[in-house]
Amino acid sequence: MKWYAILWILVPLWAPAQEEPSSALEQQLENITEVSEDGETIDDWWWQKLQYLKEKPLNLNEVTASDISELQLLTVLQVNNFIRYRHVLGKLISIYELQAVPGWDINLIKKILPYITIADAVLTKEKIRKRLLEGDHYLLLRYSRVLEKANGYFREDSLHSYYAGDPSRLMFRYKYQYKNLLQYGLTISKDAGESLYNKSSHGFDFYSFHYFAANIGIVKALAVGDYTISMGQGLIYWQGLSFGKGAAVVDIKRQSPVLRPYNSPGSFYFNRGAGITLEKNSWQGTAFFSYRKLDANTTIDPLNDEGIAVSIHTSGYHRTQSERKDNGSLQQLTYGGNILYKRSKWYAGLNVAESQFNKDIQKAPQPYNLYALSGKTQGNYSIDYGFIFRNMHVFGEVAIDRHFNKATINGVLLSVHPNASIALLHRNISKEYQSFYGNAFTAGSTVSNEQGLFAGFSVKPFNKYRLDMYADIFHFPWLKYRIDAPSSGKDYFIQLSYIPDKRTELYSRYRLREKPVNEKTETNALNEVIQFSNRSWRTQINHQLTRAFSIRQRFEILWYTTERGSSESGFLAFFDVLYRPPQSRISFNARLQYFESDSYNSRLYAYENDVLYYYSVPVFYDKGSRYYVNVKYNLHTFVDVWLKWGQTFYDNKSSIGSGLDEITGNKKSEIRILLSAKF
């Protein structure tokens, strides 16, 4: 038995761990990765927001419901209960008073404690000069690369495709910020394989500039340059990070400001132009326009000799000759906005978004693309609403596209007891409905072709225990990618958490997912659609040993079976050590991990701590081990250096990956260095 397998036997199961981020958030990020299959940070706005609030926390005596909702750590009912509590009893005197807010327990307060404070409300008018001169300047430089050389970097054979640049990934960001009132900055980046300087490239691959101002008279928000738009429940427009099914089973409602600045390195999910939000009394209105060049695979339609876009790329990669050819080949003009009327216990809004392209979009003539996005114009229109009645919050959105195809999402959050909550959400999205930037609560990866009912229940039956469970039953009325027939699926989840004291947390969960998938057989020339079952059981223990040291440990087993009787299994275990001594210049965390699965079907995911504003959720299959070390050093009062080093070893493999990303050997090593400064 190998040394890393012996370790799992020697390390006792009761050895717990202190987790950062929270267990529920970690699982949300893993679930997002399972759906999108993109295991690395794209939009780090939320991480920047939380880091800024650690330095300048929200004053709970003057925050609005919108301000506290931006944390994305509380449900709508928890936010509403706090606002009502403050309205009835006046300003808070101590942080301990939060325990009296209905629905706020010790664990929730601990989760948001780094980002809040209690102080007297100060009603001062922020002058323009103060906004311009008294803010903070932030500089960030990030470098990373895989040390082993992949096939794409060998150029001896000119007949084959190869990467134009080196394996380095670079990102530079400058940002000025004064509270939440003024922010501007520049972000530039390049991905691995992209060239800085050659005949077709001059400098970095991606440049992003943003200017954002807030609360200037009736101007609630003003954005120039790059920004994001999020409206309703995501049926027609939602850009940036959003959570779906996870351990926070009652957190099912999308919450975000309509207009936000964008300064992340991702090169697809944002707008480029200008937007403004005006607010007067109970009325709020937003208008925006954007002009961008998107990456698309284009060709000539032989019927009319005009250009068409066969597919649109979201990765932002411009490494090979074909990727560079697709760079900016599709022009998009987007405009729209919303009007919102708000009262203390209800709101209603009207949302509009339209896009025009310079080329027809005509996806590959496959049966599952029969109702896919097509043409030169795209329009979506919706009404969203929400109201609170006692301990119940009802919300939803009703949308149509330009061709009057319909989509609806309606949900209910109900607090049946201070220690028990219920969540229900129904969606009915027609197979013909399409939205270019839609991102709603769905089982699939797109806002189209889905009917479903989600029910979640969260209860604290005893003081130290918490039970979370959900059931999601869904149906796809039309074909999908790799599913050549209308189909249905199920998703069941149950998790028991035990928190005996402030330093210890243990949770154990079981999840069952049943979904359809194509399967080829020797007796049938066509694909047959069969059901597969994915069952997993996970136990994770988190414990803070001292003020400086904490540890965590996870075990997970997965069983993959099909209705034909074939079966596979997977196993993953890791052990983390986190060292964060108070007032010390150095801190670190490290992981040792073992994984084993029969194939990609029985793959597993595990969130990893990383450098500032970055996270990764790698996928693991086959058999091997991994370790990483993540170190932070305070070089100066306002300068921090981060270093992450990690290696993955595979048993009985002579190569890793495929195509241009294939690495010869059984080892993959990566390094990431980040320098951040504030002045």
XYZ file of C-alpha atoms in Angstrom:
679
model
C 0.000 0.000 0.000
C 1.388 3.414 -0.913
C 2.335 6.086 1.619
C -0.607 8.371 0.819
C -3.085 5.514 1.261
C -1.531 4.688 4.661
C -2.052 8.286 5.759
C -5.852 7.980 5.405
C -5.777 5.062 7.838
C -3.523 6.784 10.363
C -5.365 10.108 10.374
C -8.449 9.528 12.556
C -11.842 10.332 11.123
C -12.742 12.526 14.049
C -9.947 14.987 13.207
C -11.974 18.028 12.082
C -11.309 21.187 9.983
C -11.814 24.936 9.850
C -13.073 25.818 6.410
C -12.644 28.873 4.283
C -14.934 29.528 2.524
C -17.931 27.962 4.254
C -18.940 24.376 3.539
C -22.128 25.484 1.776
C -20.279 27.945 -0.473
C -17.597 25.380 -1.298
C -20.281 22.934 -2.427
C -22.010 25.640 -4.488
C -18.780 26.302 -6.399
C -18.272 22.578 -6.979
C -21.822 22.265 -8.328
C -21.297 25.214 -10.696
C -18.199 23.489 -12.046
C -20.041 20.203 -12.606
C -22.568 21.997 -14.827
C -20.233 24.393 -16.665
C -17.124 22.134 -16.669
C -15.035 25.275 -16.178
C -13.074 24.734 -12.996
C -11.351 28.100 -12.681
C -12.256 31.656 -11.810
C -13.944 33.687 -14.562
C -15.646 36.547 -12.725
C -13.963 37.364 -9.415
C -16.143 40.413 -8.615
C -17.737 38.697 -5.627
C -14.359 37.767 -4.139
C -13.170 41.351 -4.573
C -16.324 42.575 -2.850
C -15.833 40.337 0.193
C -12.136 41.218 0.463
C -12.962 44.942 0.375
C -15.616 44.498 3.067
C -13.050 42.810 5.292
C -11.156 46.106 5.245
C -14.216 48.371 5.306
C -17.156 46.386 6.670
C -20.814 47.262 6.214
C -22.304 49.309 9.041
C -25.493 47.462 9.910
C -27.026 50.650 11.277
C -27.094 52.266 7.842
C -27.133 49.459 5.267
C -30.099 48.929 2.965
C -31.616 45.574 2.065
C -29.819 45.807 -1.288
C -26.444 46.404 0.408
C -26.686 43.356 2.649
C -28.097 41.178 -0.142
C -24.912 41.785 -2.168
C -23.056 39.583 0.303
C -24.951 36.625 -1.225
C -24.651 34.933 2.157
C -28.210 35.495 3.413
C -31.619 34.481 2.140
C -34.306 37.022 1.285
C -36.207 36.201 4.478
C -33.107 36.673 6.628
C -32.451 40.067 5.043
C -36.074 41.115 5.490
C -36.128 39.968 9.126
C -33.088 42.108 9.879
C -34.540 45.226 8.213
C -37.817 44.758 10.128
C -35.937 44.213 13.403
C -33.970 47.427 12.954
C -37.081 49.358 11.936
C -38.995 48.274 15.055
C -36.239 48.407 17.693
C -33.950 51.078 16.258
C -30.211 51.027 15.705
C -28.148 48.143 17.039
C -25.844 48.619 20.016
C -23.825 45.384 19.912
C -23.026 42.598 17.498
C -24.470 40.154 20.048
C -27.897 41.671 19.429
C -27.999 39.905 16.032
C -28.877 36.649 17.793
C -32.310 38.161 18.486
C -33.058 38.627 14.772
C -35.480 35.874 13.639
C -33.711 33.323 11.451
C -30.219 34.492 12.469
C -28.279 31.855 14.369
C -24.716 31.702 15.636
C -23.389 30.008 12.490
C -24.901 32.610 10.161
C -23.532 35.449 12.276
C -20.071 33.848 12.259
C -20.241 33.568 8.467
C -20.964 37.263 7.883
C -19.013 38.642 10.870
C -15.848 39.519 8.873
C -17.892 41.794 6.589
C -20.076 43.751 9.044
C -19.718 46.189 11.907
C -21.942 48.085 14.349
C -21.497 51.860 14.515
C -23.566 55.011 14.638
C -25.140 55.905 11.317
C -23.415 58.916 9.772
C -25.536 60.862 7.318
C -22.968 62.933 5.444
C -22.962 64.031 1.834
C -19.931 62.662 0.030
C -18.335 65.467 -1.973
C -16.870 64.772 -5.411
C -13.403 65.864 -4.293
C -13.485 63.388 -1.417
C -14.496 60.565 -3.743
C -11.661 61.366 -6.136
C -8.859 61.821 -3.612
C -9.539 59.743 -0.507
C -10.021 56.290 -1.997
C -7.630 53.349 -2.138
C -5.439 52.250 -5.047
C -5.002 48.518 -5.668
C -2.423 46.803 -7.859
C -2.435 43.092 -8.619
C -0.086 40.988 -10.757
C -0.686 37.253 -11.217
C 1.502 34.724 -13.025
C 0.861 31.000 -13.448
C 1.883 28.117 -15.677
C 2.054 24.336 -15.990
C 5.701 23.315 -15.948
C 5.417 20.200 -18.129
C 5.409 20.990 -21.846
C 2.212 20.018 -23.696
C 2.025 18.948 -27.356
C 0.811 22.383 -28.433
C 4.163 23.957 -27.567
C 6.220 21.699 -29.853
C 6.452 23.402 -33.243
C 8.868 21.150 -35.115
C 6.082 19.800 -37.329
C 4.660 22.828 -39.144
C 1.905 20.752 -40.735
C 0.070 20.469 -37.420
C -1.585 23.121 -35.282
C 0.355 24.526 -32.337
C 0.125 27.281 -29.748
C 1.577 30.618 -30.799
C 2.741 31.656 -27.320
C 4.348 30.193 -24.218
C 2.577 28.374 -21.345
C 2.546 31.446 -19.084
C -0.719 32.986 -17.889
C -0.543 36.639 -16.914
C -3.001 39.081 -15.391
C -2.485 42.682 -14.285
C -5.132 44.807 -12.603
C -5.207 48.364 -11.309
C -8.256 49.597 -9.405
C -9.168 52.759 -7.532
C -12.078 52.500 -5.091
C -13.748 54.884 -2.658
C -16.315 52.964 -0.591
C -19.070 51.774 -2.931
C -19.373 55.252 -4.459
C -16.564 55.418 -7.018
C -14.488 52.790 -8.760
C -12.387 52.726 -11.905
C -9.545 50.633 -13.227
C -7.846 48.582 -15.915
C -7.451 44.810 -16.316
C -5.199 43.116 -18.873
C -4.497 39.413 -19.267
C -3.241 36.610 -21.482
C -3.988 32.894 -21.346
C -1.533 30.027 -21.667
C -0.581 29.515 -25.302
C -1.367 33.082 -26.355
C 1.411 35.227 -27.739
C 2.326 38.672 -26.459
C 4.056 39.825 -29.630
C 3.971 38.341 -33.120
C 2.783 39.309 -36.583
C -0.888 39.064 -35.610
C -0.666 40.088 -31.943
C 0.655 43.256 -30.347
C 0.555 43.114 -26.566
C -1.820 41.339 -24.223
C -4.792 39.411 -25.564
C -7.472 40.993 -23.341
C -7.913 44.585 -22.170
C -10.741 45.794 -19.935
C -11.466 49.303 -18.588
C -14.274 50.278 -16.235
C -15.593 53.413 -14.532
C -18.394 53.134 -11.995
C -19.995 55.802 -9.808
C -22.936 55.500 -7.408
C -25.345 57.615 -5.363
C -24.987 60.963 -7.129
C -28.366 62.563 -6.540
C -30.987 60.518 -8.385
C -28.194 58.599 -10.171
C -27.977 55.364 -8.222
C -25.324 53.856 -10.522
C -23.379 54.930 -13.609
C -21.109 52.595 -15.569
C -18.813 53.413 -18.490
C -16.571 50.844 -20.149
C -17.050 47.245 -19.048
C -19.950 46.308 -16.770
C -22.475 43.555 -16.116
C -26.270 43.469 -16.178
C -28.433 41.172 -14.048
C -32.225 41.363 -14.224
C -35.096 39.442 -12.696
C -34.362 35.779 -12.044
C -32.038 35.359 -15.022
C -34.528 34.300 -17.671
C -33.447 37.040 -20.069
C -30.182 38.481 -18.677
C -27.798 37.532 -15.886
C -24.025 38.014 -16.020
C -21.526 37.059 -13.353
C -21.482 34.534 -10.534
C -24.778 32.903 -9.556
C -25.558 29.909 -7.393
C -27.963 27.055 -7.986
C -28.622 23.834 -6.115
C -26.405 23.211 -3.126
C -26.189 22.737 0.623
C -27.879 26.120 1.155
C -31.126 24.538 0.006
C -33.399 27.547 0.650
C -31.099 30.043 -1.077
C -32.805 29.729 -4.464
C -33.514 33.342 -5.390
C -31.195 35.375 -7.645
C -30.134 38.611 -5.884
C -27.904 41.273 -7.434
C -27.836 44.949 -8.379
C -28.931 45.444 -11.987
C -25.751 47.352 -12.887
C -22.279 46.392 -11.641
C -18.703 47.249 -12.659
C -16.662 44.551 -14.377
C -12.905 44.182 -13.992
C -12.315 40.432 -14.195
C -10.131 38.567 -16.731
C -13.004 36.569 -18.256
C -13.636 37.774 -21.798
C -17.262 36.860 -22.513
C -19.885 37.473 -19.797
C -19.893 41.271 -19.681
C -21.031 44.335 -21.619
C -18.869 47.083 -23.125
C -20.461 50.509 -23.423
C -22.452 52.453 -20.825
C -25.317 51.986 -18.396
C -27.152 54.133 -15.869
C -29.592 53.484 -13.032
C -31.838 56.295 -11.780
C -33.820 56.143 -8.551
C -36.526 58.465 -7.263
C -38.792 57.593 -4.354
C -40.223 54.139 -5.135
C -39.164 54.118 -8.786
C -35.926 52.777 -10.219
C -34.950 52.599 -13.886
C -31.910 51.258 -15.721
C -30.857 51.746 -19.348
C -27.775 50.290 -21.049
C -26.131 49.732 -24.399
C -23.148 47.650 -25.406
C -21.081 47.034 -28.527
C -18.715 44.077 -28.595
C -16.841 41.787 -30.939
C -17.364 38.139 -30.059
C -15.342 35.089 -31.054
C -17.233 32.894 -33.500
C -16.619 30.206 -36.077
C -17.873 31.848 -39.282
C -18.348 30.655 -42.847
C -20.150 31.675 -46.060
C -23.735 30.639 -46.675
C -23.750 29.221 -50.254
C -27.424 30.196 -50.730
C -26.954 33.958 -50.415
C -23.153 34.339 -50.311
C -23.326 36.040 -46.872
C -21.358 35.319 -43.746
C -22.907 33.158 -41.020
C -21.781 32.245 -37.488
C -21.893 28.499 -36.902
C -20.822 28.623 -33.239
C -19.903 31.242 -30.632
C -16.907 30.696 -28.359
C -16.976 31.720 -24.686
C -13.474 30.625 -23.593
C -11.615 33.701 -24.866
C -8.704 31.549 -26.087
C -6.663 32.851 -29.033
C -3.808 30.359 -29.092
C -3.938 28.548 -32.421
C -4.327 29.841 -35.949
C -7.999 28.802 -36.060
C -8.767 30.454 -32.711
C -7.112 33.674 -33.830
C -9.103 33.556 -37.044
C -12.342 33.420 -35.023
C -11.232 36.320 -32.800
C -13.789 39.150 -32.954
C -15.465 37.808 -36.095
C -19.023 38.436 -34.827
C -20.192 41.935 -33.893
C -22.919 42.349 -31.271
C -24.932 45.452 -30.389
C -26.983 45.026 -27.209
C -29.333 47.472 -25.525
C -32.155 47.387 -23.013
C -33.063 48.170 -19.456
C -35.663 47.804 -16.760
C -38.176 49.777 -14.729
C -38.741 48.728 -11.126
C -41.373 49.889 -8.659
C -40.592 49.069 -5.015
C -42.568 49.261 -1.821
C -41.620 48.044 1.628
C -43.159 44.583 1.139
C -43.404 44.135 -2.630
C -41.889 45.083 -5.958
C -42.577 44.628 -9.662
C -40.298 45.215 -12.638
C -40.334 45.264 -16.429
C -37.169 44.080 -18.219
C -36.073 44.397 -21.849
C -32.940 43.171 -23.654
C -32.257 43.111 -27.392
C -29.217 42.124 -29.444
C -28.307 42.637 -33.077
C -25.521 40.775 -34.869
C -23.726 41.602 -38.120
C -23.965 37.948 -39.248
C -26.704 35.352 -39.159
C -26.305 32.783 -36.378
C -26.909 29.319 -37.819
C -25.756 26.487 -35.612
C -24.819 23.052 -36.959
C -27.810 21.250 -38.533
C -28.202 18.714 -35.739
C -31.645 17.675 -34.421
C -30.933 19.073 -30.940
C -30.218 22.487 -32.545
C -33.652 22.723 -34.193
C -34.762 25.445 -31.765
C -31.330 26.919 -31.032
C -30.583 30.639 -31.162
C -30.572 31.819 -34.785
C -30.826 34.894 -36.977
C -29.391 38.397 -36.711
C -31.676 39.687 -33.953
C -32.474 38.453 -30.481
C -35.002 40.000 -28.097
C -36.271 39.087 -24.633
C -38.858 40.761 -22.436
C -40.013 39.903 -18.932
C -41.891 40.944 -15.818
C -40.419 40.008 -12.444
C -42.053 40.398 -9.058
C -41.758 39.654 -5.374
C -43.761 40.226 -2.221
C -43.544 39.374 1.453
C -46.512 38.277 3.545
C -45.622 37.599 7.169
C -42.985 34.841 7.020
C -43.465 34.053 3.335
C -41.696 35.501 0.302
C -43.080 34.857 -3.184
C -41.050 35.787 -6.267
C -40.752 35.011 -9.943
C -40.288 36.097 -13.526
C -42.380 35.635 -16.654
C -40.534 36.083 -19.967
C -41.035 35.864 -23.711
C -38.593 36.127 -26.590
C -39.035 37.946 -29.908
C -41.126 35.060 -31.262
C -43.400 34.990 -28.167
C -41.952 31.755 -26.840
C -42.511 31.630 -23.079
C -40.469 30.983 -19.969
C -41.510 31.265 -16.332
C -39.886 30.844 -12.933
C -41.926 31.119 -9.728
C -40.731 30.460 -6.203
C -41.792 30.549 -2.563
C -39.633 30.891 0.550
C -41.435 30.099 3.783
C -40.175 30.323 7.349
C -42.444 27.867 9.157
C -40.465 28.125 12.413
C -37.426 30.102 13.637
C -35.435 26.903 13.007
C -37.168 25.606 9.870
C -37.556 26.937 6.313
C -39.079 25.623 3.093
C -38.238 26.577 -0.501
C -40.270 25.759 -3.602
C -39.387 26.712 -7.166
C -41.139 25.825 -10.409
C -39.776 26.562 -13.882
C -41.426 26.067 -17.238
C -39.200 27.070 -20.151
C -40.397 26.117 -23.612
C -38.109 24.279 -26.005
C -38.312 27.206 -28.462
C -37.375 29.891 -25.905
C -33.851 31.329 -26.260
C -31.920 34.043 -24.417
C -28.327 34.939 -25.234
C -27.239 35.954 -21.704
C -29.850 34.008 -19.717
C -28.659 32.284 -16.541
C -31.510 31.072 -14.338
C -32.060 28.353 -11.734
C -32.160 25.291 -14.002
C -30.907 21.721 -14.063
C -29.386 22.194 -17.527
C -26.646 24.586 -18.584
C -28.933 26.796 -20.724
C -32.209 28.660 -20.174
C -34.273 26.620 -22.613
C -36.165 23.357 -23.004
C -36.845 22.562 -19.348
C -39.695 21.967 -16.933
C -38.969 21.300 -13.303
C -40.020 21.482 -9.658
C -37.554 22.036 -6.819
C -38.427 21.585 -3.143
C -35.970 22.285 -0.341
C -36.275 21.953 3.429
C -33.864 23.155 6.122
C -34.378 22.520 9.833
C -32.431 22.612 13.091
C -34.084 19.823 15.095
C -31.632 20.284 17.956
C -29.270 23.013 18.984
C -26.124 21.501 17.443
C -27.666 19.759 14.433
C -28.907 20.962 11.071
C -30.674 18.949 8.381
C -30.817 20.176 4.770
C -32.523 18.303 1.961
C -33.944 18.930 -1.478
C -35.620 17.115 -4.352
C -35.527 18.382 -7.925
C -37.566 16.652 -10.635
C -37.154 17.932 -14.200
C -38.103 17.151 -17.791
C -36.528 18.157 -21.122
C -39.338 18.323 -23.747
C -36.882 18.317 -26.655
C -33.503 16.838 -27.511
C -30.307 18.141 -25.895
C -26.614 17.803 -26.623
C -25.750 14.108 -26.200
C -29.432 13.307 -25.474
C -31.226 12.288 -28.697
C -34.774 12.145 -27.283
C -37.075 14.002 -24.870
C -36.037 12.940 -21.377
C -36.414 13.390 -17.630
C -34.219 13.386 -14.559
C -34.134 13.570 -10.756
C -31.798 15.072 -8.183
C -32.074 14.243 -4.466
C -29.868 15.620 -1.702
C -29.735 15.214 2.078
C -27.100 16.576 4.447
C -26.753 16.387 8.217
C -24.452 18.927 9.875
C -23.190 18.695 13.448
C -21.613 21.754 15.055
C -20.815 20.919 18.683
C -18.889 24.137 19.342
C -17.465 27.238 17.664
C -14.385 25.370 16.463
C -15.825 22.201 15.022
C -18.099 21.294 12.130
C -18.968 17.892 10.731
C -21.276 17.254 7.813
C -22.254 14.099 6.002
C -24.295 14.168 2.796
C -25.833 11.778 0.312
C -26.781 12.806 -3.225
C -28.573 10.859 -5.950
C -28.811 12.135 -9.525
C -30.589 10.370 -12.372
C -30.136 11.790 -15.856
C -30.387 10.563 -19.456
C -27.425 10.096 -21.792
C -26.782 8.679 -25.279
C -25.329 5.216 -25.606
C -24.140 3.464 -28.761
C -24.790 -0.241 -29.225
C -23.622 -2.763 -31.781
C -27.184 -3.696 -32.731
C -28.521 -0.162 -33.339
C -27.024 2.368 -35.741
C -28.711 5.199 -33.834
C -27.907 6.355 -30.323
C -30.148 4.957 -27.618
C -31.073 7.226 -24.708
C -30.665 5.467 -21.363
C -30.816 6.597 -17.738
C -27.722 6.712 -15.593
C -27.565 7.041 -11.842
C -24.885 8.972 -9.977
C -24.864 8.355 -6.218
C -22.321 9.926 -3.890
C -21.706 9.962 -0.159
C -19.399 12.530 1.399
C -18.238 13.231 4.934
C -16.187 16.294 5.794
C -14.856 17.372 9.154
C -13.502 20.825 9.977
C -11.800 21.805 13.200
C -9.829 24.767 14.524
C -7.123 23.358 16.766
C -5.682 26.663 17.995
C -5.943 30.306 17.020
C -3.309 29.627 14.359
C -3.933 26.041 13.221
C -6.995 24.411 11.720
C -7.443 21.190 9.788
C -10.075 19.608 7.573
C -10.632 16.213 6.083
C -12.970 14.821 3.430
C -13.948 11.354 2.266
C -16.185 10.853 -0.748
C -17.395 7.729 -2.538
C -19.296 7.793 -5.828
C -21.208 5.045 -7.651
C -22.118 5.393 -11.337
C -24.588 2.906 -12.840
C -26.718 2.697 -15.981
C -30.061 1.042 -16.567
C -28.230 -1.643 -18.573
C -26.418 -2.769 -15.457
C -22.910 -1.399 -16.089
C -21.362 0.213 -13.045
C -18.323 2.232 -12.012
C -17.089 3.786 -8.792
C -14.870 6.600 -7.605
C -13.184 7.564 -4.350
C -11.553 10.780 -3.154
C -10.003 11.755 0.164
C -7.992 14.778 1.216
C -6.445 16.219 4.340
C -5.851 19.972 4.723
C -3.753 21.971 7.150
C -4.362 25.722 7.496
C -1.986 28.004 9.408
C -3.082 31.598 9.992
C -1.503 33.040 13.132
C -2.809 36.455 14.256
C -0.482 39.388 13.583
C 1.968 37.166 11.683
C 3.452 38.025 8.296
C 3.172 34.495 6.972
C 0.268 32.100 6.617
C -0.246 28.977 4.529
C -2.538 26.076 3.754
C -1.630 22.701 2.298
C -3.452 19.638 1.005
C -2.640 15.983 0.531
C -5.138 14.073 -1.635
C -5.765 10.625 -3.050
C -8.302 9.812 -5.781
C -9.347 6.756 -7.741
C -12.130 6.256 -10.304
C -12.875 3.825 -13.111
C -13.342 6.501 -15.797
C -14.506 10.044 -16.469
C -18.091 8.899 -15.774
C -17.228 8.391 -12.099
C -15.248 11.631 -11.755
C -15.171 13.721 -8.581
C -14.640 17.427 -7.862
C -12.863 19.151 -4.992
C -12.614 22.871 -4.256
C -9.054 24.137 -3.691
C -7.803 27.128 -1.748
C -5.751 29.382 -3.958
C -4.145 32.799 -4.232
C -6.133 35.982 -3.640
C -9.251 36.459 -5.874
C -8.808 33.040 -7.428
C -10.371 29.653 -6.932
C -10.212 26.359 -8.754
C -12.324 23.204 -8.666
C -10.340 20.516 -10.523
C -11.951 17.326 -11.778
C -10.356 14.018 -10.750
C -10.627 10.611 -12.408
C -8.365 7.607 -13.076
C -6.016 6.870 -10.166
C -3.479 9.125 -8.533
C -2.541 11.575 -5.806
C -2.166 15.319 -5.470
C -0.676 17.841 -3.111
C -0.447 21.611 -3.040
C 0.921 24.331 -0.801
C -0.498 27.846 -0.787
C 1.591 30.501 1.030
C 0.893 34.158 1.763
C 3.659 36.499 2.958
C 3.159 40.094 4.060
C 6.166 41.760 2.424
C 5.210 45.241 3.580
C 2.315 46.895 5.379
C 0.441 47.221 2.105
C 2.162 44.547 -0.032
C 1.363 40.820 0.008
C 2.938 37.982 -1.965
C 1.081 34.709 -2.619
C 2.584 31.487 -3.946
C 0.790 28.257 -4.849
C 2.634 25.119 -5.878
C 0.829 21.891 -6.719
C 1.483 18.531 -8.364
C -0.763 15.703 -9.516
C 0.608 12.170 -10.046
C -1.230 9.454 -11.995
C -0.665 5.723 -11.645
C -0.091 3.604 -14.764
C -0.385 6.506 -17.227
C 2.148 7.533 -19.839
C 0.349 10.747 -20.806
C -2.111 13.277 -19.348
C -4.771 15.143 -21.312
C -5.422 14.996 -25.042
C -4.793 16.888 -28.264
C -2.608 19.972 -27.986
C -2.924 19.870 -24.183
C -1.519 16.345 -23.913
C 1.507 16.031 -21.615
C 3.913 13.124 -21.931
C 4.457 11.450 -18.573
C 2.361 10.816 -15.469
C 2.951 14.101 -13.628
C 1.443 17.579 -13.903
C 2.913 20.517 -11.973
C 1.620 24.070 -11.727
C 2.833 27.229 -10.062
C 0.946 30.451 -9.393
C 2.430 33.688 -8.018
C 0.451 36.773 -7.052
C 1.620 40.187 -5.904
C -0.958 42.578 -4.459
C -0.411 46.121 -3.233
C -2.676 48.742 -1.678
C -1.787 52.389 -1.250
